[in-house]
Amino acid sequence: MGLWQLHFLCFSLLSSFLLVQSNSRVFRTPSHANAFFLRPKRANVFLLEEILQGSLERECYEERCNYEEAREFFEDTPKTVTFWTVYVDGDQCNPNPCLNDGHCTDKIGGYTCNCTDLFLGLNCEMDMSQCPTNGPSACQHFCTIKWGSYHCSCVTGYRLHSDGRSCIPEDPHRCGTISLKKAERSKQPEAGNHICPDGHCPWQVSLRTLTGEEQCGGVILEPHSVLTSAQCLKKGQKLYVVAGDKATNMRIQIHKIYIHSRYKNGLPGDDLALLRLSLPIPFGPTHFKVCLPTKDFCENILMSNGKEGVTGQPDKDPLASPLLAYLNHEDCKLNLSHSLSNKMFCMKSLENQHGHRGVKALRRHDAQNGFNTTAQEVKDATPKVCKLLPGAPVATVEGTTVFLTGMLLSPMSHDCEQGVVFTKVSRYLPWIEEHLKLSEAEMTTQVAVYPQP
């Protein structure tokens, strides 16, 4: 047997042995076969890597690349930056966080929004065609819409801060300023007495007869001018104004009266009167003037549903909280027996605002649901009687500034559950401002202070 024949015999035996060991499988599966023939191969091997243009796949996907290697491929800085910001930490603009059709630009560790006209903010969330009502961009006092933007302004006696939103006091006799400490306390329901100690608010006055009987309330608008209810001024009755608390009160004669031309005795509408005093009220910690708001600021910010308003209490009820909550017209009408015009608004005690129901509301609810109201339920729902003087003002403390919102229309003792009805001052601002100028401009030589009763 030749040598080649011996080799052939050995090869045949080895082949037979391998076939037996592989369970007679001659062919491989497609996946195994492809894995054998397809091997990863780097482009531009050896010296060609330094000669040919860089490969994005080779430089940044097969391996981790740096900025220079990416720049080597793009050969353009803006394109490199666009690729690099996504490559390093993902695309912050997917999904697009920018609102109101804002364009998102991805950055390393963040993004920026290029907003369309009339929108601002990190995510273009602020509509510049509308005044923001809260947050860091909201105006502290007044906001005026202008074309494509809004403008903040301040009430007289304050100036606008460089931030364009805050108001800084600059007049020592400015209106409605309370200390920050008191303003912070007033956020709690039981804290209204810190602003109005013993039920007396510094911007509030009372109207009394010559015998000292308290008839009505009023509010200080200027040193010589007090706003009150027209129903308080009965023909032939002489009244004087008392300003300040018990320790510092002063009694001033009324020199002239301006009653709203549309007021009719016995009707609730247009129930306003401006009093010109014979002596100016000296401003200080115990008595100062309240601020007049703008119509928009008053109705949309100061009187928003559920917001707290401050109103003083008569001396006979010094422990009662001077805080009430604003109600919308729909809630107010549920318990009122008379119509409510758009020149009026309602408030109710904070206890009732947070869940207590009046007797009428309780019986109405039970009747609608087929229940009988028990005597105990009626007793539990027995309303608290509010004791406010006609013409008593209500004001909202916004920040550290007090703004007048209304004058009491309801009788002195009434059901708080039904809502306390006020004249809406915002609807009478032109009349108030016109007669306020007349009152303060008028000069008189008469100086009269009624004696102590």
Coordinates of C-alpha atoms in Angstrom, one line a residue:
M1 CA 0.0 0.0 0.0
G2 CA 1.4 3.3 -1.1
L3 CA 1.9 6.4 1.2
W4 CA -1.0 8.3 -0.4
Q5 CA -3.3 5.4 0.0
L6 CA -2.5 5.3 3.7
H7 CA -3.3 9.1 4.0
F8 CA -6.6 8.6 2.2
L9 CA -7.5 5.8 4.6
C10 CA -6.7 7.9 7.7
F11 CA -8.8 10.9 6.3
S12 CA -11.8 8.6 5.6
L13 CA -11.7 7.2 9.1
L14 CA -11.4 10.6 10.7
S15 CA -14.3 11.9 8.6
S16 CA -16.5 9.0 9.6
F17 CA -15.7 9.6 13.3
L18 CA -16.6 13.3 13.1
L19 CA -19.9 12.5 11.4
V20 CA -20.8 10.1 14.2
Q21 CA -19.9 12.7 16.9
S22 CA -22.0 15.4 15.2
N23 CA -25.1 13.2 15.1
S24 CA -24.8 13.0 11.3
R25 CA -25.2 16.8 10.8
V26 CA -23.5 17.8 7.6
F27 CA -24.9 21.3 7.2
R28 CA -25.0 24.2 9.7
T29 CA -28.0 26.4 10.4
P30 CA -28.2 29.8 8.5
S31 CA -27.5 31.8 11.7
H32 CA -24.4 29.7 12.5
A33 CA -23.2 29.9 8.9
N34 CA -23.7 33.7 8.7
A35 CA -21.9 34.2 12.0
F36 CA -18.9 32.3 10.5
F37 CA -18.7 34.4 7.3
L38 CA -19.7 37.8 8.8
R39 CA -16.9 39.2 10.9
P40 CA -16.7 42.9 12.1
K41 CA -14.2 44.7 10.1
R42 CA -12.8 48.2 10.7
A43 CA -12.8 50.5 7.8
N44 CA -9.6 52.2 6.6
V45 CA -7.3 49.8 8.3
F46 CA -3.7 50.5 9.0
L47 CA -2.3 53.7 7.3
L48 CA -5.6 54.4 5.4
E49 CA -7.2 55.6 8.7
E50 CA -4.9 58.6 8.7
I51 CA -5.4 59.3 4.9
L52 CA -9.2 58.9 4.4
Q53 CA -12.0 61.0 5.9
G54 CA -13.1 59.9 9.5
S55 CA -16.0 57.5 9.8
L56 CA -18.8 58.4 12.2
E57 CA -19.6 54.7 12.6
R58 CA -16.0 53.8 13.3
E59 CA -15.2 56.8 15.5
C60 CA -18.4 57.1 17.6
Y61 CA -20.5 54.0 17.4
E62 CA -18.0 51.1 17.3
E63 CA -16.0 53.0 20.0
R64 CA -16.6 55.9 22.3
C65 CA -15.4 59.1 20.6
N66 CA -14.5 62.5 21.8
Y67 CA -15.5 65.9 20.4
E68 CA -12.4 66.2 18.2
E69 CA -13.1 62.9 16.6
A70 CA -16.7 63.9 15.9
R71 CA -15.5 67.2 14.5
E72 CA -13.1 65.3 12.3
F73 CA -16.0 63.6 10.6
F74 CA -18.4 66.6 10.2
E75 CA -15.7 69.1 9.4
D76 CA -18.3 71.7 10.4
T77 CA -18.7 73.2 13.9
P78 CA -22.5 73.8 14.1
K79 CA -23.2 70.3 12.8
T80 CA -20.7 68.8 15.3
V81 CA -22.4 70.7 18.2
T82 CA -25.8 69.5 17.1
F83 CA -24.6 65.9 17.0
W84 CA -22.5 66.2 20.2
T85 CA -25.3 67.5 22.4
V86 CA -27.5 64.5 21.6
Y87 CA -24.6 62.0 21.6
V88 CA -23.4 62.9 25.1
D89 CA -26.6 62.8 27.2
G90 CA -29.5 62.1 24.8
D91 CA -32.0 64.5 23.1
Q92 CA -33.6 66.7 25.7
C93 CA -36.0 68.0 23.0
N94 CA -37.6 64.6 22.4
P95 CA -40.4 64.9 23.3
N96 CA -40.6 68.7 22.8
P97 CA -40.9 70.4 26.2
C98 CA -41.6 73.8 24.7
L99 CA -45.3 74.9 24.8
N100 CA -47.3 77.1 22.4
D101 CA -45.3 76.1 19.3
G102 CA -41.9 77.0 20.8
H103 CA -38.8 75.6 19.1
C104 CA -36.5 73.5 21.3
T105 CA -32.7 73.5 21.1
D106 CA -31.0 70.6 22.8
K107 CA -28.0 71.3 25.0
I108 CA -25.7 69.2 27.2
G109 CA -27.6 68.7 30.4
G110 CA -30.6 70.8 29.3
Y111 CA -32.4 72.7 26.6
T112 CA -33.6 76.1 25.6
C113 CA -36.9 77.1 24.1
N114 CA -37.2 79.8 21.4
C115 CA -40.7 81.1 22.0
T116 CA -43.1 82.5 19.4
D117 CA -44.5 86.0 19.8
L118 CA -46.5 86.7 22.9
F119 CA -45.0 83.9 24.9
L120 CA -42.2 83.8 27.5
G121 CA -40.8 81.4 30.2
L122 CA -38.6 78.4 30.4
N123 CA -41.1 76.4 28.4
C124 CA -42.9 79.3 26.7
E125 CA -45.7 78.8 29.3
M126 CA -46.4 82.5 29.9
D127 CA -48.9 84.2 27.7
M128 CA -47.7 87.8 27.4
S129 CA -51.1 88.9 26.1
Q130 CA -52.6 88.1 29.5
C131 CA -51.6 89.2 33.0
P132 CA -50.2 86.4 35.2
T133 CA -52.2 86.1 38.4
N134 CA -49.6 84.3 40.5
G135 CA -46.0 83.2 40.5
P136 CA -42.8 85.2 40.2
S137 CA -43.9 87.0 37.0
A138 CA -47.2 88.4 38.5
C139 CA -47.4 92.1 39.2
Q140 CA -47.6 93.1 42.9
H141 CA -50.2 95.8 42.2
F142 CA -51.7 96.6 38.8
C143 CA -51.3 94.9 35.4
T144 CA -52.1 96.6 32.1
I145 CA -52.2 94.7 28.8
K146 CA -50.3 96.3 26.0
W147 CA -49.7 95.1 22.4
G148 CA -47.7 91.9 22.7
S149 CA -47.0 92.3 26.4
Y150 CA -48.2 93.5 29.8
H151 CA -47.0 96.3 32.0
C152 CA -46.9 96.4 35.8
S153 CA -47.7 99.6 37.7
C154 CA -48.2 100.6 41.3
V155 CA -50.8 102.5 43.3
T156 CA -50.1 106.1 44.2
G157 CA -47.4 106.4 46.9
Y158 CA -45.4 103.5 45.6
R159 CA -42.8 103.2 42.7
L160 CA -42.1 100.2 40.5
H161 CA -39.0 98.2 41.4
S162 CA -36.3 97.6 38.8
D163 CA -37.6 94.0 38.5
G164 CA -40.6 95.5 36.7
R165 CA -43.1 93.7 39.1
S166 CA -42.6 94.7 42.7
C167 CA -43.8 98.0 44.3
I168 CA -41.6 99.9 46.7
P169 CA -43.2 102.5 49.2
E170 CA -41.9 106.0 48.7
D171 CA -44.5 108.2 50.3
P172 CA -44.6 108.3 54.1
H173 CA -48.4 108.9 53.9
R174 CA -49.0 106.2 51.3
C175 CA -52.2 104.2 51.4
G176 CA -52.8 100.8 52.9
T177 CA -49.4 99.7 54.2
I178 CA -49.2 97.1 57.0
S179 CA -46.2 95.5 58.4
L180 CA -44.9 92.3 56.9
K181 CA -45.3 90.6 60.2
K182 CA -49.0 91.4 60.3
A183 CA -49.4 90.5 56.7
E184 CA -47.9 87.0 57.2
R185 CA -50.1 86.4 60.3
S186 CA -53.2 87.4 58.4
K187 CA -52.9 84.2 56.2
Q188 CA -54.3 82.3 59.2
P189 CA -58.1 82.5 59.8
E190 CA -57.6 83.4 63.5
A191 CA -55.1 86.1 62.7
G192 CA -57.3 88.8 61.3
N193 CA -57.3 90.5 64.8
H194 CA -53.6 91.2 64.3
I195 CA -54.5 93.5 61.5
C196 CA -57.6 94.8 63.1
P197 CA -57.0 94.7 66.9
D198 CA -60.2 94.5 68.9
G199 CA -62.1 94.6 65.7
H200 CA -60.8 98.0 64.6
C201 CA -59.1 98.2 61.3
P202 CA -56.8 101.3 60.9
W203 CA -58.5 102.4 57.7
Q204 CA -61.9 102.2 59.3
V205 CA -64.0 105.0 60.9
S206 CA -67.5 105.0 62.6
L207 CA -70.3 107.5 62.2
R208 CA -72.0 108.5 65.5
T209 CA -74.8 110.7 66.7
L210 CA -74.2 113.6 69.0
T211 CA -75.1 111.3 71.9
G212 CA -72.3 108.9 70.9
E213 CA -74.5 106.2 69.4
E214 CA -72.7 104.3 66.6
Q215 CA -74.8 104.4 63.4
C216 CA -72.6 103.3 60.5
G217 CA -69.1 102.5 59.4
G218 CA -66.9 104.2 56.8
V219 CA -63.5 104.0 55.3
I220 CA -60.7 106.6 55.0
L221 CA -59.7 107.5 51.4
E222 CA -57.8 110.7 52.0
P223 CA -57.1 112.9 55.0
H224 CA -60.4 114.9 54.5
S225 CA -62.4 112.2 52.8
V226 CA -64.4 109.2 54.1
L227 CA -66.6 106.8 52.0
T228 CA -69.7 105.4 53.6
S229 CA -73.2 104.1 52.9
A230 CA -75.9 106.6 51.7
Q231 CA -78.6 104.9 53.8
C232 CA -76.7 106.1 56.9
L233 CA -77.3 109.8 56.2
K234 CA -80.9 110.4 57.3
K235 CA -82.2 113.8 56.7
G236 CA -81.9 116.1 59.7
Q237 CA -79.7 113.8 61.7
K238 CA -76.3 115.2 62.7
L239 CA -73.4 112.8 62.7
Y240 CA -69.7 113.1 63.3
V241 CA -66.8 110.8 62.4
V242 CA -64.7 108.9 64.9
A243 CA -61.2 107.8 63.6
G244 CA -58.7 105.7 65.5
D245 CA -59.0 103.1 68.2
K246 CA -60.4 103.6 71.7
A247 CA -57.2 105.1 73.0
T248 CA -56.4 107.5 70.2
N249 CA -59.8 108.3 68.6
M250 CA -60.6 111.7 67.4
R251 CA -64.1 113.2 66.7
I252 CA -64.4 115.2 63.5
Q253 CA -67.4 117.1 62.2
I254 CA -68.7 116.4 58.7
H255 CA -68.4 119.5 56.5
K256 CA -70.0 118.3 53.2
I257 CA -71.8 115.2 51.9
Y258 CA -71.7 113.8 48.3
I259 CA -74.5 111.2 47.8
H260 CA -74.5 109.1 44.6
S261 CA -77.0 110.7 42.2
R262 CA -78.8 107.4 41.4
Y263 CA -79.3 106.4 45.0
K264 CA -82.9 105.9 46.1
N265 CA -83.8 105.6 49.8
G266 CA -84.8 102.0 50.7
L267 CA -83.2 100.5 47.6
P268 CA -79.8 98.7 47.7
G269 CA -78.4 100.0 44.5
D270 CA -75.8 102.9 44.3
D271 CA -75.7 103.1 48.1
L272 CA -72.6 105.3 48.4
A273 CA -71.8 108.6 49.9
L274 CA -68.5 110.6 50.2
L275 CA -68.0 112.7 53.3
R276 CA -65.8 115.8 53.3
L277 CA -64.4 116.3 56.9
S278 CA -63.8 119.6 58.5
L279 CA -60.4 118.5 59.8
P280 CA -57.9 116.2 58.2
I281 CA -57.3 112.8 59.8
P282 CA -53.6 112.6 61.0
F283 CA -52.2 109.4 59.6
G284 CA -50.3 107.0 61.8
P285 CA -50.2 103.4 63.0
T286 CA -53.8 103.6 64.3
H287 CA -55.4 105.2 61.3
F288 CA -54.4 105.5 57.6
K289 CA -56.1 105.5 54.3
V290 CA -56.9 102.4 52.3
C291 CA -55.8 101.9 48.7
L292 CA -58.3 102.1 45.7
P293 CA -57.7 99.3 43.2
T294 CA -58.2 99.2 39.4
K295 CA -61.4 97.5 38.2
D296 CA -59.5 94.5 36.7
F297 CA -57.2 94.0 39.6
C298 CA -60.1 94.2 42.1
E299 CA -62.5 91.8 40.4
N300 CA -59.9 89.2 39.1
I301 CA -57.3 89.2 41.8
L302 CA -58.6 90.7 45.1
M303 CA -62.1 89.2 44.9
S304 CA -61.3 85.8 43.5
N305 CA -63.6 83.0 44.9
G306 CA -62.5 81.8 48.3
K307 CA -60.0 84.6 48.9
E308 CA -60.1 86.3 52.3
G309 CA -61.3 89.8 52.9
V310 CA -60.9 91.9 56.1
T311 CA -63.8 93.8 57.8
G312 CA -63.8 95.2 61.3
Q313 CA -66.4 94.4 63.9
P314 CA -68.3 96.7 66.2
D315 CA -67.0 97.2 69.7
K316 CA -69.8 95.0 71.1
D317 CA -68.3 91.9 69.4
P318 CA -64.5 92.4 69.6
L319 CA -63.7 88.7 69.7
A320 CA -65.3 87.9 66.4
S321 CA -62.9 87.2 63.5
P322 CA -62.9 90.2 61.0
L323 CA -62.2 87.8 58.1
L324 CA -64.8 86.8 55.5
A325 CA -64.4 84.8 52.3
Y326 CA -65.5 86.0 48.8
L327 CA -68.2 84.0 47.0
N328 CA -69.1 83.8 43.4
H329 CA -72.5 85.0 42.3
E330 CA -73.9 81.5 41.8
D331 CA -73.1 80.4 45.3
C332 CA -74.4 83.7 46.8
K333 CA -77.8 83.5 45.0
L334 CA -78.5 80.1 46.5
N335 CA -79.5 81.7 49.8
L336 CA -80.4 85.2 49.0
S337 CA -84.1 86.3 48.9
H338 CA -83.4 89.3 46.7
S339 CA -81.8 89.8 43.4
L340 CA -78.0 90.4 43.1
S341 CA -76.8 92.9 40.5
N342 CA -73.4 93.0 38.9
K343 CA -72.6 96.0 41.2
M344 CA -72.9 93.7 44.3
F345 CA -71.0 90.7 45.7
C346 CA -71.3 88.3 48.5
M347 CA -69.0 87.0 51.3
K348 CA -69.6 84.6 54.2
S349 CA -67.7 83.6 57.3
L350 CA -64.7 81.3 56.9
E351 CA -66.4 78.6 59.0
N352 CA -69.2 78.5 56.5
Q353 CA -66.9 78.7 53.5
H354 CA -65.2 75.5 54.7
G355 CA -68.2 73.3 54.9
H356 CA -71.0 74.5 57.2
R357 CA -74.4 74.8 55.6
G358 CA -77.3 77.1 56.5
V359 CA -80.7 76.0 57.5
K360 CA -82.3 76.9 54.1
A361 CA -79.5 75.2 52.2
L362 CA -79.8 72.1 54.5
R363 CA -83.6 71.8 54.0
R364 CA -83.4 72.4 50.3
H365 CA -80.7 69.7 50.0
D366 CA -82.8 67.2 52.0
A367 CA -86.0 67.9 50.2
Q368 CA -84.3 67.3 46.9
N369 CA -83.0 63.9 48.1
G370 CA -86.2 62.8 49.9
F371 CA -84.9 63.3 53.5
N372 CA -86.5 65.0 56.5
T373 CA -84.5 67.5 58.3
T374 CA -84.3 66.7 62.0
A375 CA -84.5 69.3 64.8
Q376 CA -80.9 68.5 65.8
E377 CA -79.7 69.0 62.3
V378 CA -81.4 72.4 62.2
K379 CA -79.8 73.3 65.5
D380 CA -76.4 72.2 64.2
A381 CA -76.9 74.3 61.1
T382 CA -78.2 77.4 63.0
P383 CA -76.3 80.3 61.4
K384 CA -74.0 82.7 63.2
V385 CA -75.4 86.2 63.2
C386 CA -73.0 88.7 61.7
K387 CA -72.9 92.1 63.4
L388 CA -71.5 94.6 61.0
L389 CA -72.4 98.3 60.7
P390 CA -74.0 99.5 57.5
G391 CA -71.3 101.1 55.4
A392 CA -68.6 98.9 56.9
P393 CA -65.8 98.4 54.4
V394 CA -64.3 95.2 53.3
A395 CA -60.7 95.1 52.0
T396 CA -58.2 92.5 50.7
V397 CA -54.6 92.4 52.0
E398 CA -52.5 91.7 48.9
G399 CA -48.9 91.2 50.1
T400 CA -48.4 94.1 52.5
T401 CA -50.9 96.5 50.9
V402 CA -54.6 96.9 51.8
F403 CA -57.1 97.5 48.9
L404 CA -60.8 98.4 49.3
T405 CA -63.2 96.1 47.5
G406 CA -66.7 96.8 49.0
M407 CA -69.0 98.6 51.3
L408 CA -71.6 96.7 53.4
L409 CA -75.2 96.7 52.1
S410 CA -76.7 94.1 54.5
P411 CA -78.5 95.2 57.7
M412 CA -76.5 95.3 60.9
S413 CA -77.6 91.9 62.2
H414 CA -78.2 89.2 59.6
D415 CA -77.7 85.6 58.8
C416 CA -74.1 84.9 57.8
E417 CA -75.1 81.7 56.1
Q418 CA -77.1 83.7 53.5
G419 CA -74.1 85.7 52.6
V420 CA -73.1 89.2 53.5
V421 CA -73.9 91.6 50.6
F422 CA -71.5 94.4 49.7
T423 CA -71.5 97.2 47.1
K424 CA -68.8 96.4 44.5
V425 CA -66.4 99.4 44.7
S426 CA -64.8 98.5 41.4
R427 CA -68.0 99.5 39.6
Y428 CA -68.0 102.9 41.1
L429 CA -64.3 103.9 40.8
P430 CA -65.0 106.8 38.3
W431 CA -67.6 108.3 40.7
I432 CA -65.4 107.9 43.7
E433 CA -62.3 109.4 42.1
E434 CA -64.2 112.3 40.7
H435 CA -65.7 113.3 44.1
L436 CA -62.5 112.5 45.9
K437 CA -60.8 115.2 43.9
L438 CA -63.6 117.6 44.7
S439 CA -63.4 116.8 48.4
E440 CA -59.7 117.2 48.7
A441 CA -59.5 120.3 46.5
E442 CA -62.2 122.2 48.4
M443 CA -60.7 124.5 51.1
T444 CA -62.7 125.5 54.1
T445 CA -62.0 127.8 57.0
Q446 CA -64.4 126.0 59.2
V447 CA -62.7 123.9 61.9
A448 CA -65.1 122.0 64.2
V449 CA -64.7 119.1 66.4
Y450 CA -67.7 117.8 68.4
P451 CA -67.1 117.6 72.1
Q452 CA -66.9 114.3 74.0
P453 CA -70.4 113.0 74.6

